[in-house]
Amino acid sequence: MIIGIPKEIMHDEARVAATPETVAKFVNEGFDVLVEKSAGDGALFHDEDYVKAGATIIDDPQEIYDRAEMILKVKEPLFNEAKGKHEVDMMHEGQYLITFIHPASPVNHEMVKRLTRQGVTAITLDGIPRISRAQNLDALTSMSTCAGYKGILMAADHLTTFMPQMFTAVGQIKPAKVMVIGVGVAGLQALATAKRLGAITYAADIRPMASENAKSLGAKVVETNVPAELAIAEGGYANRLPDEVLLQEREALKETIQQMDIVFCSALIPGKVAPIIITDEMVKGMKRGSVIVDISIDQGGNCELTPKGGIETKHGVTLMGVKNIPGLLPTSSTWMFSNNLYNLVRYLVKDGRVVLDRSDEIIQKSLVCIGGELVHAGAREAMGL
């Protein structure tokens, strides 16, 4: 089987879907691997290293799409300006595509329909369920780890004060206070990173188990006053709250949020718009010079003032809506991502061919389209099919 690794074409995307290390593993197991020229440069993985690992370097991405039976990517297919065509149009019937597709997101609906019409068999990494046997396949968890770590560093960089407590010749400087809203994988990593930097940490999550996890990392848990029976959805994820309950949550968190130096927002509801937890009025009451990092911005954001894809200051508060934070840590995020992909390919390929057991929960939840049919439940619901 031939695996193709094209260079990512999204603006400022430095990650790549394979490292020389994972290429060597693929080659040792009988795969041929085609890597587009300079595909790994942004993550400091260079062509000569891929060649040593057994890959063939290809100049033209179209050749990779023509020859490869399986395409591994980081981001969803996009329009390739250099080639004057969409990446979907470079693909062919029966080809396998594994990447982050986010098929339920309205902005991707047309692309998903085109993938389906093209006869591509597409698997989306954001669909991998968080179950024990899928842990080493779960690229979403890996990227959330990167976002939690890097997001806190970015916030610290925008503070005008020290993060840790400092004892100086002229007196003591108190440590920064950091609050994490939404204590999933990214939130836990954010708490751990803030703690390492010497901050006093606070956490809020509507799920009791998530709050317990935060407490185990030394964070002070701020009660949301949301009943557990309303808070937890299938698979242990957060549930969408009725408007009146969301208002209660905002009120419960308001006082603590307004005392913070950094607020890290990562409260998400799978397949839904992120809940607005921090309002304009709440931001007005925050300390001047404080920072909000809103990594839920791809799903709308947890703060109603967060700029989409940028950094702005409003009411004296720095609001960070930077997208693709894992891409700002490209070497480590690529290493984690590529190992997730390697493990997933090994899971799918038996005796040199892809075997998709549609009764398997992993396949069921990650398969987007196959044989010209759109099968992803979330995408079909979002499209009204």
Short mmCIF file of C-alpha atoms in Angstrom, two decimals, residues 11-209:
data_model
loop_
_atom_site.label_atom_id
_atom_site.label_comp_id
_atom_site.label_asym_id
_atom_site.label_seq_id
_atom_site.Cartn_x
_atom_site.Cartn_y
_atom_site.Cartn_z
CA HIS A 11 -1.91 29.48 6.18
CA ASP A 12 0.73 29.26 8.93
CA GLU A 13 0.24 25.49 9.38
CA ALA A 14 3.68 24.10 10.29
CA ARG A 15 2.65 20.56 11.24
CA VAL A 16 2.94 17.51 9.01
CA ALA A 17 1.21 14.12 9.15
CA ALA A 18 4.33 11.94 9.46
CA THR A 19 7.81 12.21 10.94
CA PRO A 20 10.90 10.36 9.72
CA GLU A 21 10.37 8.09 12.74
CA THR A 22 6.84 7.05 11.72
CA VAL A 23 7.86 6.82 8.05
CA ALA A 24 10.55 4.29 9.05
CA LYS A 25 7.93 2.27 10.93
CA PHE A 26 5.60 2.27 7.90
CA VAL A 27 8.41 1.26 5.55
CA ASN A 28 9.50 -1.56 7.87
CA GLU A 29 5.95 -2.88 7.74
CA GLY A 30 5.86 -2.95 3.94
CA PHE A 31 4.27 0.40 3.07
CA ASP A 32 5.63 2.74 0.40
CA VAL A 33 5.61 6.35 1.62
CA LEU A 34 5.54 9.45 -0.62
CA VAL A 35 6.32 12.76 1.10
CA GLU A 36 5.89 16.12 -0.60
CA LYS A 37 9.07 18.18 -0.79
CA SER A 38 9.58 20.43 2.29
CA ALA A 39 6.42 19.05 3.94
CA GLY A 40 8.10 18.75 7.33
CA ASP A 41 10.33 21.84 7.29
CA GLY A 42 8.03 23.89 9.54
CA ALA A 43 8.23 21.23 12.25
CA LEU A 44 12.02 20.79 11.73
CA PHE A 45 11.71 17.42 9.99
CA HIS A 46 13.66 17.70 6.75
CA ASP A 47 13.64 15.92 3.40
CA GLU A 48 17.00 14.20 3.89
CA ASP A 49 15.70 12.64 7.12
CA TYR A 50 12.61 11.32 5.36
CA VAL A 51 14.81 9.85 2.61
CA LYS A 52 16.99 8.10 5.21
CA ALA A 53 13.81 6.69 6.73
CA GLY A 54 12.84 5.19 3.37
CA ALA A 55 10.42 7.77 1.95
CA THR A 56 10.34 9.04 -1.62
CA ILE A 57 10.29 12.83 -1.90
CA ILE A 58 7.82 14.16 -4.49
CA ASP A 59 7.83 17.72 -5.90
CA ASP A 60 4.23 17.86 -7.15
CA PRO A 61 1.36 17.22 -4.72
CA GLN A 62 -0.83 16.06 -7.60
CA GLU A 63 1.55 13.12 -8.13
CA ILE A 64 1.11 12.15 -4.48
CA TYR A 65 -2.69 12.24 -4.79
CA ASP A 66 -2.52 10.28 -8.07
CA ARG A 67 -0.27 7.50 -6.75
CA ALA A 68 -1.23 7.13 -3.08
CA GLU A 69 -3.94 4.74 -1.93
CA MET A 70 -4.09 6.47 1.44
CA ILE A 71 -3.60 10.17 2.18
CA LEU A 72 -2.58 11.26 5.68
CA LYS A 73 -3.07 14.95 6.51
CA VAL A 74 -3.34 17.29 9.48
CA LYS A 75 -6.06 19.68 8.27
CA GLU A 76 -9.19 19.25 6.16
CA PRO A 77 -8.87 19.51 2.35
CA LEU A 78 -8.60 23.10 1.12
CA PHE A 79 -8.19 25.01 -2.14
CA ASN A 80 -4.58 24.76 -3.28
CA GLU A 81 -3.80 28.16 -4.79
CA ALA A 82 -0.46 27.03 -6.24
CA LYS A 83 -2.21 24.28 -8.22
CA GLY A 84 -5.37 26.27 -8.90
CA LYS A 85 -7.59 23.45 -7.66
CA HIS A 86 -9.15 22.08 -4.50
CA GLU A 87 -7.39 19.22 -2.74
CA VAL A 88 -10.60 17.17 -3.01
CA ASP A 89 -10.38 17.47 -6.80
CA MET A 90 -6.87 15.97 -6.67
CA MET A 91 -8.24 12.82 -5.01
CA HIS A 92 -9.70 9.78 -6.70
CA GLU A 93 -12.41 7.22 -6.16
CA GLY A 94 -11.55 4.55 -3.61
CA GLN A 95 -8.76 6.60 -2.04
CA TYR A 96 -8.59 6.74 1.76
CA LEU A 97 -8.22 10.07 3.55
CA ILE A 98 -7.41 10.36 7.25
CA THR A 99 -7.30 13.84 8.77
CA PHE A 100 -9.24 16.32 10.92
CA ILE A 101 -12.39 17.04 8.88
CA HIS A 102 -14.93 18.39 11.44
CA PRO A 103 -17.73 17.26 9.10
CA ALA A 104 -20.60 18.65 11.20
CA SER A 105 -19.22 22.19 11.05
CA PRO A 106 -21.26 24.24 8.52
CA VAL A 107 -18.13 25.74 6.96
CA ASN A 108 -17.07 22.21 5.90
CA HIS A 109 -20.39 20.94 4.54
CA GLU A 110 -19.69 21.64 0.88
CA MET A 111 -16.21 20.10 1.10
CA VAL A 112 -17.67 16.96 2.75
CA LYS A 113 -20.28 16.65 0.00
CA ARG A 114 -17.53 16.92 -2.61
CA LEU A 115 -15.47 14.23 -0.86
CA THR A 116 -18.56 12.00 -0.93
CA ARG A 117 -19.22 12.63 -4.63
CA GLN A 118 -15.57 11.96 -5.42
CA GLY A 119 -15.90 8.45 -3.97
CA VAL A 120 -13.23 9.03 -1.30
CA THR A 121 -13.39 7.01 1.92
CA ALA A 122 -12.76 9.66 4.57
CA ILE A 123 -12.04 9.16 8.27
CA THR A 124 -12.10 12.16 10.60
CA LEU A 125 -9.77 12.22 13.58
CA ASP A 126 -12.15 14.35 15.63
CA GLY A 127 -14.55 11.39 15.56
CA ILE A 128 -12.25 8.95 17.37
CA PRO A 129 -14.15 8.09 20.57
CA ARG A 130 -12.47 8.62 23.93
CA ILE A 131 -12.50 4.97 24.98
CA SER A 132 -9.60 3.06 26.51
CA ARG A 133 -8.74 0.98 23.44
CA ALA A 134 -8.61 4.10 21.26
CA GLN A 135 -6.32 6.16 23.50
CA ASN A 136 -3.21 5.81 21.32
CA LEU A 137 -5.26 6.72 18.21
CA ASP A 138 -6.75 9.87 19.71
CA ALA A 139 -5.13 12.83 17.96
CA LEU A 140 -7.74 15.22 19.35
CA THR A 141 -6.54 14.49 22.88
CA SER A 142 -2.93 14.93 21.78
CA MET A 143 -3.66 18.31 20.21
CA SER A 144 -5.68 19.38 23.26
CA THR A 145 -2.63 18.65 25.41
CA CYS A 146 -0.58 20.97 23.20
CA ALA A 147 -3.26 23.68 23.29
CA GLY A 148 -3.49 23.61 27.08
CA TYR A 149 0.26 23.96 27.53
CA LYS A 150 0.94 26.54 24.82
CA GLY A 151 -2.20 28.56 25.60
CA ILE A 152 -1.02 29.27 29.15
CA LEU A 153 2.45 30.25 27.91
CA MET A 154 0.85 32.68 25.45
CA ALA A 155 -1.27 34.19 28.20
CA ALA A 156 1.75 34.54 30.50
CA ASP A 157 3.58 36.32 27.70
CA HIS A 158 0.82 38.95 27.55
CA LEU A 159 0.70 39.54 31.31
CA THR A 160 2.46 42.65 32.59
CA THR A 161 3.26 40.88 35.88
CA PHE A 162 5.18 37.84 37.10
CA MET A 163 3.37 34.49 37.21
CA PRO A 164 5.07 33.11 40.37
CA GLN A 165 5.35 34.72 43.78
CA MET A 166 8.54 36.76 43.90
CA PHE A 167 10.54 37.85 46.95
CA THR A 168 12.69 40.83 46.07
CA ALA A 169 14.88 43.33 47.90
CA VAL A 170 12.03 45.83 47.73
CA GLY A 171 9.28 43.49 48.84
CA GLN A 172 7.03 40.60 47.90
CA ILE A 173 5.10 40.30 44.60
CA LYS A 174 2.04 38.07 44.84
CA PRO A 175 1.56 35.20 42.36
CA ALA A 176 -0.82 35.47 39.42
CA LYS A 177 -4.26 33.89 39.67
CA VAL A 178 -5.30 31.59 36.83
CA MET A 179 -8.77 30.16 36.26
CA VAL A 180 -9.56 27.33 33.85
CA ILE A 181 -13.16 27.00 32.65
CA GLY A 182 -13.80 23.58 31.14
CA VAL A 183 -11.48 20.98 32.64
CA GLY A 184 -11.09 18.45 29.85
CA VAL A 185 -7.72 17.38 28.45
CA ALA A 186 -6.70 20.92 27.44
CA GLY A 187 -7.96 22.40 30.70
CA LEU A 188 -6.06 19.92 32.84
CA GLN A 189 -2.85 20.60 30.92
CA ALA A 190 -3.46 24.35 31.31
CA LEU A 191 -3.87 23.92 35.07
CA ALA A 192 -0.70 21.83 35.32
CA THR A 193 1.28 24.36 33.27
CA ALA A 194 0.02 27.36 35.27
CA LYS A 195 0.89 25.51 38.48
CA ARG A 196 4.42 24.81 37.22
CA LEU A 197 4.80 28.51 36.48
CA GLY A 198 3.90 29.33 40.07
CA ALA A 199 0.36 30.64 39.68
CA ILE A 200 -2.53 30.09 42.09
CA THR A 201 -5.03 28.00 40.14
CA TYR A 202 -8.82 27.85 40.08
CA ALA A 203 -11.08 25.62 37.99
CA ALA A 204 -14.72 25.34 37.01
CA ASP A 205 -16.54 22.55 35.18
CA ILE A 206 -20.18 21.51 35.30
CA ARG A 207 -19.16 17.81 35.49
CA PRO A 208 -18.34 16.56 39.01
CA MET A 209 -15.61 14.15 37.82
#
